[in-house]
PDB file of C-alpha atoms in Angstrom:
ATOM      1  CA  LYS Y   1      17.700 -49.888  44.702  1.00 92.00           C
ATOM      2  CA  ALA Y   2      15.441 -49.093  47.662  1.00 95.00           C
ATOM      3  CA  ALA Y   3      17.454 -51.324  50.020  1.00 95.00           C
ATOM      4  CA  VAL Y   4      20.635 -49.365  49.243  1.00 95.00           C
ATOM      5  CA  MET Y   5      18.921 -46.138  50.336  1.00 95.00           C
ATOM      6  CA  GLY Y   6      17.730 -48.024  53.430  1.00 95.00           C
ATOM      7  CA  VAL Y   7      21.376 -48.446  54.441  1.00 94.00           C
ATOM      8  CA  LEU Y   8      21.702 -44.671  54.461  1.00 94.00           C
ATOM      9  CA  LYS Y   9      18.610 -44.385  56.656  1.00 95.00           C
ATOM     10  CA  ILE Y  10      20.138 -46.815  59.147  1.00 94.00           C
ATOM     11  CA  TYR Y  11      23.396 -44.841  59.038  1.00 94.00           C
ATOM     12  CA  HIS Y  12      21.585 -41.656  60.075  1.00 93.00           C
ATOM     13  CA  LEU Y  13      19.879 -43.535  62.927  1.00 94.00           C
ATOM     14  CA  ASP Y  14      22.954 -45.431  64.122  1.00 93.00           C
ATOM     15  CA  PRO Y  15      26.326 -44.679  62.408  1.00 90.00           C
ATOM     16  CA  VAL Y  16      28.201 -47.089  64.713  1.00 92.00           C
ATOM     17  CA  LEU Y  17      26.048 -49.995  63.595  1.00 91.00           C
ATOM     18  CA  ILE Y  18      26.965 -49.368  59.948  1.00 89.00           C
ATOM     19  CA  ALA Y  19      30.656 -48.929  60.822  1.00 87.00           C
ATOM     20  CA  GLU Y  20      30.712 -52.316  62.551  1.00 89.00           C
ATOM     21  CA  SER Y  21      28.834 -54.079  59.741  1.00 90.00           C
ATOM     22  CA  ASP Y  22      29.950 -55.196  56.279  1.00 90.00           C
ATOM     23  CA  PHE Y  23      27.580 -52.834  54.483  1.00 91.00           C
ATOM     24  CA  VAL Y  24      30.311 -50.563  53.075  1.00 90.00           C
ATOM     25  CA  ASN Y  25      32.089 -53.475  51.394  1.00 92.00           C
ATOM     26  CA  GLN Y  26      28.780 -54.735  50.041  1.00 93.00           C
ATOM     27  CA  LEU Y  27      27.995 -51.313  48.581  1.00 93.00           C
ATOM     28  CA  TYR Y  28      31.423 -51.145  46.919  1.00 91.00           C
ATOM     29  CA  ASN Y  29      30.764 -54.546  45.331  1.00 92.00           C
ATOM     30  CA  MET Y  30      27.344 -53.382  44.150  1.00 93.00           C
ATOM     31  CA  VAL Y  31      28.882 -50.444  42.262  1.00 92.00           C
ATOM     32  CA  ARG Y  32      29.302 -52.972  39.427  1.00 92.00           C
ATOM     33  CA  ASP Y  33      25.604 -53.905  39.480  1.00 92.00           C
ATOM     34  CA  SER Y  34      23.963 -54.336  36.076  1.00 93.00           C
ATOM     35  CA  ASP Y  35      21.262 -51.771  36.952  1.00 94.00           C
ATOM     36  CA  ALA Y  36      22.554 -48.186  36.621  1.00 94.00           C
ATOM     37  CA  LYS Y  37      20.007 -46.912  39.174  1.00 95.00           C
ATOM     38  CA  VAL Y  38      21.435 -49.253  41.803  1.00 95.00           C
ATOM     39  CA  VAL Y  39      24.958 -48.063  40.976  1.00 95.00           C
ATOM     40  CA  ALA Y  40      23.951 -44.390  41.323  1.00 95.00           C
ATOM     41  CA  ASN Y  41      22.313 -45.051  44.709  1.00 95.00           C
ATOM     42  CA  CYS Y  42      25.405 -46.938  45.913  1.00 95.00           C
ATOM     43  CA  LEU Y  43      27.645 -44.001  45.018  1.00 95.00           C
ATOM     44  CA  VAL Y  44      25.367 -41.519  46.808  1.00 95.00           C
ATOM     45  CA  VAL Y  45      25.165 -43.662  49.953  1.00 95.00           C
ATOM     46  CA  LEU Y  46      28.924 -44.359  50.034  1.00 93.00           C
ATOM     47  CA  ASN Y  47      29.645 -40.656  49.605  1.00 92.00           C
ATOM     48  CA  GLU Y  48      27.406 -39.859  52.566  1.00 92.00           C
ATOM     49  CA  ILE Y  49      28.664 -42.621  54.832  1.00 92.00           C
ATOM     50  CA  MET Y  50      32.339 -41.915  54.054  1.00 90.00           C
ATOM     51  CA  ARG Y  51      32.101 -38.139  54.046  1.00 88.00           C
ATOM     52  CA  GLU Y  52      34.706 -37.711  56.798  1.00 88.00           C
ATOM     53  CA  GLU Y  53      37.158 -39.845  54.785  1.00 87.00           C
ATOM     54  CA  GLY Y  54      36.579 -37.718  51.672  1.00 84.00           C
ATOM     55  CA  GLY Y  55      33.769 -39.755  50.120  1.00 84.00           C
ATOM     56  CA  VAL Y  56      34.023 -42.659  47.695  1.00 87.00           C
ATOM     57  CA  ALA Y  57      37.589 -43.855  47.122  1.00 85.00           C
ATOM     58  CA  ILE Y  58      38.336 -43.143  43.454  1.00 87.00           C
ATOM     59  CA  ASN Y  59      40.935 -44.830  41.255  1.00 89.00           C
ATOM     60  CA  LYS Y  60      41.492 -45.166  37.499  1.00 90.00           C
ATOM     61  CA  LYS Y  61      39.748 -48.519  37.289  1.00 92.00           C
ATOM     62  CA  LEU Y  62      36.546 -47.229  38.917  1.00 91.00           C
ATOM     63  CA  ILE Y  63      36.465 -43.961  36.949  1.00 91.00           C
ATOM     64  CA  THR Y  64      37.023 -45.778  33.661  1.00 92.00           C
ATOM     65  CA  TYR Y  65      34.242 -48.233  34.494  1.00 93.00           C
ATOM     66  CA  LEU Y  66      31.776 -45.465  35.446  1.00 92.00           C
ATOM     67  CA  LEU Y  67      32.546 -43.285  32.415  1.00 91.00           C
ATOM     68  CA  ASN Y  68      32.165 -46.197  30.031  1.00 91.00           C
ATOM     69  CA  ARG Y  69      28.677 -46.734  31.490  1.00 92.00           C
ATOM     70  CA  VAL Y  70      27.746 -43.071  31.793  1.00 91.00           C
ATOM     71  CA  GLU Y  71      25.180 -43.278  28.977  1.00 90.00           C
ATOM     72  CA  ASP Y  72      23.286 -45.969  30.940  1.00 92.00           C
ATOM     73  CA  PHE Y  73      22.473 -43.609  33.808  1.00 94.00           C
ATOM     74  CA  ASN Y  74      19.526 -41.245  33.911  1.00 93.00           C
ATOM     75  CA  GLU Y  75      20.277 -37.522  34.223  1.00 93.00           C
ATOM     76  CA  TRP Y  76      20.397 -37.609  38.013  1.00 94.00           C
ATOM     77  CA  GLY Y  77      22.707 -40.628  37.952  1.00 94.00           C
ATOM     78  CA  GLN Y  78      24.972 -38.915  35.439  1.00 94.00           C
ATOM     79  CA  THR Y  79      25.407 -35.898  37.711  1.00 94.00           C
ATOM     80  CA  VAL Y  80      26.304 -38.249  40.577  1.00 94.00           C
ATOM     81  CA  VAL Y  81      28.970 -39.982  38.475  1.00 94.00           C
ATOM     82  CA  LEU Y  82      30.306 -36.736  36.983  1.00 94.00           C
ATOM     83  CA  SER Y  83      30.647 -35.155  40.432  1.00 93.00           C
ATOM     84  CA  LEU Y  84      33.102 -37.939  41.341  1.00 92.00           C
ATOM     85  CA  VAL Y  85      35.253 -37.607  38.210  1.00 91.00           C
ATOM     86  CA  PRO Y  86      37.214 -34.469  39.274  1.00 90.00           C
ATOM     87  CA  LYS Y  87      38.420 -36.367  42.364  1.00 90.00           C
ATOM     88  CA  TYR Y  88      40.723 -38.352  40.062  1.00 90.00           C
ATOM     89  CA  THR Y  89      43.776 -36.721  38.450  1.00 89.00           C
ATOM     90  CA  PRO Y  90      44.921 -38.289  35.157  1.00 88.00           C
ATOM     91  CA  ARG Y  91      48.500 -39.549  35.171  1.00 87.00           C
ATOM     92  CA  SER Y  92      49.182 -38.609  31.550  1.00 86.00           C
ATOM     93  CA  ASP Y  93      47.862 -36.405  28.742  1.00 85.00           C
ATOM     94  CA  GLN Y  94      46.688 -39.493  26.856  1.00 88.00           C
ATOM     95  CA  GLU Y  95      44.613 -40.565  29.847  1.00 88.00           C
ATOM     96  CA  ALA Y  96      43.025 -37.116  30.064  1.00 88.00           C
ATOM     97  CA  PHE Y  97      42.225 -37.189  26.321  1.00 88.00           C
ATOM     98  CA  ALA Y  98      40.610 -40.602  26.649  1.00 89.00           C
ATOM     99  CA  PHE Y  99      38.332 -39.417  29.465  1.00 89.00           C
ATOM    100  CA  MET Y 100      37.373 -36.226  27.588  1.00 90.00           C
ATOM    101  CA  ASN Y 101      36.537 -38.218  24.444  1.00 89.00           C
ATOM    102  CA  VAL Y 102      34.144 -40.372  26.467  1.00 89.00           C
ATOM    103  CA  LEU Y 103      32.559 -37.269  27.997  1.00 90.00           C
ATOM    104  CA  ASP Y 104      32.147 -35.510  24.667  1.00 86.00           C
ATOM    105  CA  GLY Y 105      28.839 -37.262  24.006  1.00 84.00           C
ATOM    106  CA  VAL Y 106      27.464 -36.364  27.429  1.00 88.00           C
ATOM    107  CA  LEU Y 107      28.273 -32.705  26.782  1.00 85.00           C
ATOM    108  CA  ARG Y 108      25.518 -32.485  24.160  1.00 83.00           C
ATOM    109  CA  THR Y 109      22.764 -33.154  26.692  1.00 85.00           C
ATOM    110  CA  PRO Y 110      19.956 -30.574  27.047  1.00 85.00           C
ATOM    111  CA  ASN Y 111      20.077 -31.012  30.830  1.00 88.00           C
ATOM    112  CA  SER Y 112      21.924 -28.064  32.400  1.00 89.00           C
ATOM    113  CA  ALA Y 113      23.092 -29.973  35.492  1.00 91.00           C
ATOM    114  CA  VAL Y 114      24.711 -32.718  33.399  1.00 93.00           C
ATOM    115  CA  ALA Y 115      26.281 -30.214  30.980  1.00 91.00           C
ATOM    116  CA  LEU Y 116      27.787 -28.119  33.802  1.00 92.00           C
ATOM    117  CA  ALA Y 117      29.036 -31.209  35.637  1.00 93.00           C
ATOM    118  CA  THR Y 118      30.739 -32.303  32.397  1.00 92.00           C
ATOM    119  CA  THR Y 119      32.220 -28.821  32.027  1.00 91.00           C
ATOM    120  CA  ASN Y 120      33.754 -29.167  35.496  1.00 91.00           C
ATOM    121  CA  CYS Y 121      35.337 -32.455  34.399  1.00 91.00           C
ATOM    122  CA  PHE Y 122      36.834 -30.818  31.293  1.00 90.00           C
ATOM    123  CA  ILE Y 123      38.236 -27.961  33.370  1.00 89.00           C
ATOM    124  CA  HIS Y 124      39.787 -30.447  35.781  1.00 90.00           C
ATOM    125  CA  PHE Y 125      41.312 -32.665  33.083  1.00 88.00           C
ATOM    126  CA  THR Y 126      42.896 -29.714  31.242  1.00 88.00           C
ATOM    127  CA  GLU Y 127      44.583 -28.097  34.231  1.00 84.00           C
ATOM    128  CA  ASN Y 128      48.039 -29.451  33.387  1.00 80.00           C
ATOM    129  CA  LEU Y 129      47.780 -29.500  29.580  1.00 80.00           C
ATOM    130  CA  ASP Y 130      49.541 -27.141  27.146  1.00 81.00           C
ATOM    131  CA  ASP Y 131      47.719 -23.944  26.168  1.00 81.00           C
ATOM    132  CA  SER Y 132      47.054 -25.063  22.587  1.00 81.00           C
ATOM    133  CA  ILE Y 133      45.585 -28.404  23.694  1.00 83.00           C
ATOM    134  CA  ARG Y 134      43.581 -26.779  26.481  1.00 85.00           C
ATOM    135  CA  ARG Y 135      42.154 -24.330  23.969  1.00 86.00           C
ATOM    136  CA  GLN Y 136      40.921 -27.190  21.761  1.00 86.00           C
ATOM    137  CA  ALA Y 137      39.246 -28.826  24.761  1.00 85.00           C
ATOM    138  CA  TYR Y 138      37.580 -25.581  25.818  1.00 87.00           C
ATOM    139  CA  MET Y 139      36.316 -24.983  22.279  1.00 87.00           C
ATOM    140  CA  ARG Y 140      34.244 -28.152  22.715  1.00 87.00           C
ATOM    141  CA  LEU Y 141      32.536 -26.516  25.692  1.00 88.00           C
ATOM    142  CA  MET Y 142      31.670 -23.256  23.941  1.00 89.00           C
ATOM    143  CA  SER Y 143      28.681 -24.402  21.872  1.00 87.00           C
ATOM    144  CA  PRO Y 144      26.875 -26.370  24.651  1.00 88.00           C
ATOM    145  CA  LEU Y 145      27.328 -23.525  27.129  1.00 89.00           C
ATOM    146  CA  MET Y 146      26.075 -20.894  24.694  1.00 89.00           C
ATOM    147  CA  THR Y 147      23.052 -23.091  23.928  1.00 87.00           C
ATOM    148  CA  LEU Y 148      22.265 -23.420  27.641  1.00 87.00           C
ATOM    149  CA  MET Y 149      22.538 -19.677  28.119  1.00 86.00           C
ATOM    150  CA  THR Y 150      19.926 -18.762  25.510  1.00 80.00           C
ATOM    151  CA  GLY Y 151      16.385 -19.022  26.714  1.00 69.00           C
ATOM    152  CA  SER Y 152      17.265 -20.453  30.124  1.00 71.00           C
ATOM    153  CA  CYS Y 153      15.981 -19.244  33.470  1.00 86.00           C
ATOM    154  CA  PRO Y 154      18.112 -16.672  35.367  1.00 88.00           C
ATOM    155  CA  GLU Y 155      19.335 -19.314  37.837  1.00 90.00           C
ATOM    156  CA  THR Y 156      20.691 -21.516  35.043  1.00 89.00           C
ATOM    157  CA  ASN Y 157      22.139 -18.457  33.287  1.00 91.00           C
ATOM    158  CA  TRP Y 158      24.026 -17.489  36.409  1.00 92.00           C
ATOM    159  CA  ALA Y 159      25.495 -20.984  36.827  1.00 92.00           C
ATOM    160  CA  VAL Y 160      26.544 -21.122  33.159  1.00 92.00           C
ATOM    161  CA  LEU Y 161      28.061 -17.629  33.351  1.00 94.00           C
ATOM    162  CA  LYS Y 162      30.114 -18.634  36.408  1.00 93.00           C
ATOM    163  CA  HIS Y 163      31.617 -21.473  34.367  1.00 91.00           C
ATOM    164  CA  VAL Y 164      32.261 -19.118  31.437  1.00 92.00           C
ATOM    165  CA  SER Y 165      33.973 -16.711  33.822  1.00 93.00           C
ATOM    166  CA  VAL Y 166      36.422 -19.449  34.833  1.00 89.00           C
ATOM    167  CA  LEU Y 167      37.055 -20.472  31.223  1.00 90.00           C
ATOM    168  CA  VAL Y 168      37.779 -16.971  29.867  1.00 91.00           C
ATOM    169  CA  ARG Y 169      40.358 -16.379  32.592  1.00 88.00           C
ATOM    170  CA  ARG Y 170      42.113 -19.661  31.913  1.00 85.00           C
ATOM    171  CA  GLN Y 171      42.078 -19.401  28.129  1.00 85.00           C
ATOM    172  CA  ARG Y 172      41.741 -16.109  26.270  1.00 83.00           C
ATOM    173  CA  GLY Y 173      39.833 -15.851  23.027  1.00 85.00           C
ATOM    174  CA  ILE Y 174      37.301 -18.662  23.387  1.00 88.00           C
ATOM    175  CA  PHE Y 175      34.139 -16.566  23.673  1.00 91.00           C
ATOM    176  CA  ASP Y 176      35.415 -13.389  21.980  1.00 91.00           C
ATOM    177  CA  GLU Y 177      33.222 -13.774  18.899  1.00 91.00           C
ATOM    178  CA  GLN Y 178      30.100 -14.329  21.009  1.00 91.00           C
ATOM    179  CA  TYR Y 179      30.592 -11.086  22.971  1.00 93.00           C
ATOM    180  CA  LYS Y 180      27.098  -9.773  22.169  1.00 93.00           C
ATOM    181  CA  ALA Y 181      25.564 -12.731  24.017  1.00 92.00           C
ATOM    182  CA  PHE Y 182      27.034 -11.283  27.221  1.00 94.00           C
ATOM    183  CA  TYR Y 183      25.391  -7.877  26.909  1.00 95.00           C
ATOM    184  CA  CYS Y 184      23.012  -7.099  29.766  1.00 93.00           C
ATOM    185  CA  ARG Y 185      19.325  -7.429  28.933  1.00 89.00           C
ATOM    186  CA  HIS Y 186      16.609  -5.271  30.433  1.00 87.00           C
ATOM    187  CA  ASN Y 187      15.081  -8.249  32.238  1.00 87.00           C
ATOM    188  CA  ASP Y 188      18.332  -9.673  33.609  1.00 90.00           C
ATOM    189  CA  PRO Y 189      18.403  -9.787  37.426  1.00 93.00           C
ATOM    190  CA  THR Y 190      21.240  -7.807  38.980  1.00 94.00           C
ATOM    191  CA  HIS Y 191      23.351 -10.850  39.916  1.00 94.00           C
ATOM    192  CA  VAL Y 192      23.340 -11.937  36.252  1.00 94.00           C
ATOM    193  CA  GLN Y 193      24.235  -8.405  35.130  1.00 95.00           C
ATOM    194  CA  TYR Y 194      27.152  -8.293  37.580  1.00 96.00           C
ATOM    195  CA  ILE Y 195      28.764 -11.454  36.254  1.00 96.00           C
ATOM    196  CA  LYS Y 196      28.255 -10.349  32.634  1.00 96.00           C
ATOM    197  CA  LEU Y 197      30.057  -7.111  33.480  1.00 96.00           C
ATOM    198  CA  ASP Y 198      32.838  -9.255  34.913  1.00 96.00           C
ATOM    199  CA  ILE Y 199      33.099 -11.346  31.727  1.00 96.00           C
ATOM    200  CA  LEU Y 200      32.910  -8.590  29.080  1.00 96.00           C
ATOM    201  CA  PRO Y 201      36.376  -7.081  29.793  1.00 95.00           C
ATOM    202  CA  GLN Y 202      37.877 -10.587  29.652  1.00 94.00           C
ATOM    203  CA  ILE Y 203      36.570 -11.278  26.120  1.00 94.00           C
ATOM    204  CA  ALA Y 204      37.438  -7.845  24.689  1.00 95.00           C
ATOM    205  CA  ASN Y 205      40.026  -7.757  21.909  1.00 93.00           C
ATOM    206  CA  THR Y 206      41.183  -5.230  19.316  1.00 93.00           C
ATOM    207  CA  ASN Y 207      38.312  -6.196  16.999  1.00 93.00           C
ATOM    208  CA  ASN Y 208      35.340  -6.020  19.376  1.00 94.00           C
ATOM    209  CA  MET Y 209      36.724  -3.553  21.923  1.00 95.00           C
ATOM    210  CA  ASN Y 210      34.935  -0.463  20.564  1.00 94.00           C
ATOM    211  CA  ASP Y 211      31.560  -2.234  20.490  1.00 96.00           C
ATOM    212  CA  ILE Y 212      31.957  -3.486  24.057  1.00 96.00           C
ATOM    213  CA  VAL Y 213      33.070  -0.094  25.404  1.00 96.00           C
ATOM    214  CA  ALA Y 214      30.106   1.586  23.670  1.00 96.00           C
ATOM    215  CA  GLU Y 215      27.745  -0.956  25.267  1.00 96.00           C
ATOM    216  CA  LEU Y 216      29.298  -0.504  28.705  1.00 96.00           C
ATOM    217  CA  ALA Y 217      28.988   3.269  28.332  1.00 95.00           C
ATOM    218  CA  GLU Y 218      25.212   2.800  28.057  1.00 94.00           C
ATOM    219  CA  TYR Y 219      25.125   1.117  31.462  1.00 95.00           C
ATOM    220  CA  VAL Y 220      26.929   3.988  33.200  1.00 94.00           C
ATOM    221  CA  THR Y 221      23.675   5.930  33.499  1.00 92.00           C
ATOM    222  CA  ASP Y 222      21.753   2.869  34.731  1.00 91.00           C
ATOM    223  CA  ILE Y 223      19.285   3.454  37.545  1.00 92.00           C
ATOM    224  CA  ASN Y 224      21.188   0.849  39.593  1.00 93.00           C
ATOM    225  CA  ALA Y 225      24.279   2.635  40.925  1.00 93.00           C
ATOM    226  CA  GLU Y 226      26.184  -0.634  41.417  1.00 95.00           C
ATOM    227  CA  VAL Y 227      25.678  -1.597  37.757  1.00 95.00           C
ATOM    228  CA  SER Y 228      26.925   1.864  36.842  1.00 95.00           C
ATOM    229  CA  ARG Y 229      30.071   1.483  38.970  1.00 95.00           C
ATOM    230  CA  ARG Y 230      30.867  -1.996  37.675  1.00 96.00           C
ATOM    231  CA  SER Y 231      30.468  -0.769  34.099  1.00 96.00           C
ATOM    232  CA  ILE Y 232      33.050   1.955  34.669  1.00 96.00           C
ATOM    233  CA  VAL Y 233      35.432  -0.559  36.248  1.00 96.00           C
ATOM    234  CA  ALA Y 234      34.945  -2.858  33.239  1.00 96.00           C
ATOM    235  CA  VAL Y 235      35.833  -0.039  30.839  1.00 96.00           C
ATOM    236  CA  GLY Y 236      39.037   0.599  32.812  1.00 95.00           C
ATOM    237  CA  GLN Y 237      39.942  -3.097  32.751  1.00 96.00           C
ATOM    238  CA  ILE Y 238      39.749  -3.112  28.955  1.00 95.00           C
ATOM    239  CA  ALA Y 239      42.169  -0.164  28.826  1.00 94.00           C
ATOM    240  CA  MET Y 240      44.585  -2.033  31.090  1.00 93.00           C
ATOM    241  CA  ARG Y 241      44.416  -5.179  28.963  1.00 93.00           C
ATOM    242  CA  ILE Y 242      44.561  -3.579  25.494  1.00 93.00           C
ATOM    243  CA  PRO Y 243      47.140  -0.761  25.208  1.00 93.00           C
ATOM    244  CA  SER Y 244      46.019   0.164  21.679  1.00 92.00           C
ATOM    245  CA  GLY Y 245      42.621   1.168  23.036  1.00 91.00           C
ATOM    246  CA  ALA Y 246      43.892   3.206  25.984  1.00 90.00           C
ATOM    247  CA  ASP Y 247      43.556   6.604  24.262  1.00 91.00           C
ATOM    248  CA  SER Y 248      39.959   6.168  23.144  1.00 92.00           C
ATOM    249  CA  ILE Y 249      38.986   4.637  26.485  1.00 93.00           C
ATOM    250  CA  MET Y 250      40.547   7.512  28.434  1.00 92.00           C
ATOM    251  CA  ASN Y 251      38.473   9.910  26.316  1.00 91.00           C
ATOM    252  CA  GLN Y 252      35.394   7.843  27.159  1.00 93.00           C
ATOM    253  CA  LEU Y 253      36.202   7.963  30.885  1.00 92.00           C
ATOM    254  CA  LEU Y 254      36.531  11.759  30.718  1.00 90.00           C
ATOM    255  CA  GLU Y 255      33.092  11.889  29.096  1.00 91.00           C
ATOM    256  CA  PHE Y 256      31.660  10.024  32.090  1.00 91.00           C
ATOM    257  CA  LEU Y 257      32.766  12.912  34.303  1.00 87.00           C
ATOM    258  CA  GLU Y 258      30.435  15.238  32.388  1.00 87.00           C
ATOM    259  CA  TYR Y 259      27.391  13.370  33.738  1.00 87.00           C
ATOM    260  CA  GLU Y 260      27.946  15.099  37.112  1.00 80.00           C
ATOM    261  CA  LEU Y 261      26.608  12.146  39.091  1.00 85.00           C
ATOM    262  CA  GLU Y 262      28.402  11.596  42.403  1.00 88.00           C
ATOM    263  CA  HIS Y 263      28.788   7.813  42.157  1.00 91.00           C
ATOM    264  CA  VAL Y 264      29.878   8.101  38.498  1.00 92.00           C
ATOM    265  CA  THR Y 265      32.492  10.746  39.291  1.00 91.00           C
ATOM    266  CA  ASP Y 266      33.834   8.812  42.285  1.00 92.00           C
ATOM    267  CA  GLN Y 267      34.200   5.511  40.431  1.00 94.00           C
ATOM    268  CA  THR Y 268      35.540   7.151  37.275  1.00 93.00           C
ATOM    269  CA  MET Y 269      38.296   8.943  39.184  1.00 93.00           C
ATOM    270  CA  CYS Y 270      39.314   5.664  40.843  1.00 94.00           C
ATOM    271  CA  VAL Y 271      39.527   4.014  37.411  1.00 95.00           C
ATOM    272  CA  VAL Y 272      41.336   7.007  35.869  1.00 93.00           C
ATOM    273  CA  LYS Y 273      43.927   6.806  38.647  1.00 93.00           C
ATOM    274  CA  ASN Y 274      44.603   3.150  37.831  1.00 93.00           C
ATOM    275  CA  VAL Y 275      44.801   3.849  34.089  1.00 93.00           C
ATOM    276  CA  LEU Y 276      47.263   6.709  34.696  1.00 92.00           C
ATOM    277  CA  ARG Y 277      49.516   4.349  36.637  1.00 92.00           C
ATOM    278  CA  LYS Y 278      49.989   2.380  33.418  1.00 92.00           C
ATOM    279  CA  TYR Y 279      49.700   5.263  30.924  1.00 91.00           C
ATOM    280  CA  PRO Y 280      51.096   8.370  32.692  1.00 90.00           C
ATOM    281  CA  GLU Y 281      51.432  10.147  29.328  1.00 89.00           C
ATOM    282  CA  ARG Y 282      47.650  10.768  29.394  1.00 84.00           C
ATOM    283  CA  ALA Y 283      47.889  12.910  32.541  1.00 87.00           C
ATOM    284  CA  GLY Y 284      47.708  16.131  30.541  1.00 85.00           C
ATOM    285  CA  ASP Y 285      44.091  15.451  29.559  1.00 81.00           C
ATOM    286  CA  VAL Y 286      43.066  14.734  33.141  1.00 84.00           C
ATOM    287  CA  SER Y 287      44.860  17.711  34.695  1.00 82.00           C
ATOM    288  CA  VAL Y 288      42.454  20.104  32.964  1.00 82.00           C
ATOM    289  CA  ILE Y 289      39.370  18.818  34.804  1.00 84.00           C
ATOM    290  CA  VAL Y 290      40.812  17.512  38.070  1.00 84.00           C
ATOM    291  CA  ASN Y 291      39.796  20.587  40.115  1.00 82.00           C
ATOM    292  CA  LYS Y 292      36.179  20.165  39.019  1.00 83.00           C
ATOM    293  CA  CYS Y 293      36.342  16.483  39.954  1.00 83.00           C
ATOM    294  CA  MET Y 294      37.439  17.286  43.500  1.00 83.00           C
ATOM    295  CA  LYS Y 295      34.289  19.373  43.962  1.00 83.00           C
ATOM    296  CA  GLN Y 296      32.057  16.610  42.625  1.00 83.00           C
ATOM    297  CA  ALA Y 297      33.721  13.638  44.320  1.00 83.00           C
ATOM    298  CA  ALA Y 298      31.896  12.587  47.482  1.00 84.00           C
ATOM    299  CA  SER Y 299      33.353   9.262  48.603  1.00 89.00           C
ATOM    300  CA  PRO Y 300      36.740   8.912  50.343  1.00 92.00           C
ATOM    301  CA  GLU Y 301      37.912   6.636  47.486  1.00 92.00           C
ATOM    302  CA  GLY Y 302      37.021   9.191  44.809  1.00 90.00           C
ATOM    303  CA  ARG Y 303      38.604  12.081  46.681  1.00 90.00           C
ATOM    304  CA  SER Y 304      41.767  10.122  47.457  1.00 93.00           C
ATOM    305  CA  ALA Y 305      42.086   9.274  43.740  1.00 92.00           C
ATOM    306  CA  VAL Y 306      41.992  12.995  42.907  1.00 90.00           C
ATOM    307  CA  ILE Y 307      44.556  13.717  45.633  1.00 92.00           C
ATOM    308  CA  TRP Y 308      46.839  11.026  44.177  1.00 92.00           C
ATOM    309  CA  ILE Y 309      46.621  12.750  40.768  1.00 91.00           C
ATOM    310  CA  TYR Y 310      47.485  16.101  42.414  1.00 90.00           C
ATOM    311  CA  GLY Y 311      50.534  14.536  44.023  1.00 91.00           C
ATOM    312  CA  GLU Y 312      51.720  12.482  41.051  1.00 90.00           C
ATOM    313  CA  PHE Y 313      51.155  15.088  38.331  1.00 89.00           C
ATOM    314  CA  GLY Y 314      51.289  18.305  40.336  1.00 86.00           C
ATOM    315  CA  SER Y 315      53.731  19.849  37.830  1.00 88.00           C
ATOM    316  CA  LEU Y 316      50.909  19.868  35.271  1.00 87.00           C
ATOM    317  CA  ILE Y 317      48.291  21.361  37.622  1.00 86.00           C
ATOM    318  CA  ALA Y 318      48.997  24.941  38.627  1.00 86.00           C
ATOM    319  CA  GLU Y 319      46.464  24.929  41.468  1.00 85.00           C
ATOM    320  CA  ALA Y 320      47.597  21.611  42.943  1.00 86.00           C
ATOM    321  CA  PRO Y 321      49.423  23.017  46.043  1.00 89.00           C
ATOM    322  CA  TYR Y 322      46.534  25.322  46.884  1.00 88.00           C
ATOM    323  CA  GLN Y 323      43.944  22.563  46.486  1.00 85.00           C
ATOM    324  CA  LEU Y 324      45.985  20.242  48.691  1.00 88.00           C
ATOM    325  CA  GLU Y 325      46.320  23.037  51.255  1.00 89.00           C
ATOM    326  CA  LYS Y 326      42.518  23.276  51.511  1.00 86.00           C
ATOM    327  CA  ILE Y 327      42.189  19.537  51.987  1.00 85.00           C
ATOM    328  CA  ILE Y 328      44.841  19.479  54.712  1.00 88.00           C
TER     329      ILE Y 328
END
């Protein structure tokens, strides 16, 4: 085990010497060593030595061998093996199923690094599968990821949430019932809050939409202006995704304008503009307050959104030409 790492030390001192020797072939042969720690070290060293060639050469035979032995490795060794798995693309659905069945046991580990590495493998294996089959595979991931997210440190939370963000975009409906787990907590660091605000619109449906919008509305007055802006954007995204909720969400957006906070007004008008592109029939409600919004809007984006509304729905706003004249 130590001698294998010694090869890597020599490589860093003299790469040409290693290239001219038979060490690489020896390391490949030692991948089938009876000791899992030796195997893990061989994979790490080969990956480093052959980095310019893309790392360890992976084929079905090697992947099958490593996955069948994955329980023999310690947690560090498992992450090494699992990081190599996505380099191989299954040639058939049956092959992908076989690999995922082997990995199913590893998924239950309490170690976050191993669980996330396994999640990456599942995502890779399901890329070319039908939606219904992919959904079943992703459902396996839901429970381990939710377990990791509760009570973990912010760094682990962020990594788990990044994986969830990928999953909810690829397959709708997986985490919809767990939507409350993605609410922002008072002690969440801002980078964790940002990604939760990115996920919440993706897991909204007709059943939980009102609860999520009500929660997001609470964040609009947050002391952090960026959290406030992202919350407003998230509310608008829900309206774009779920037409049945557009009316109530537009009413909620108009309520945000009553807060008379510059950053809230600016971001709200940008979102209202986007919502009106899809639901122009709601322009009548906005036309009543658009003049007030122009006075409150401070940023170029907010003001340009108001100007767009003047131009697009000027027939509903008697003062539109005169307001535009001032701006010109």
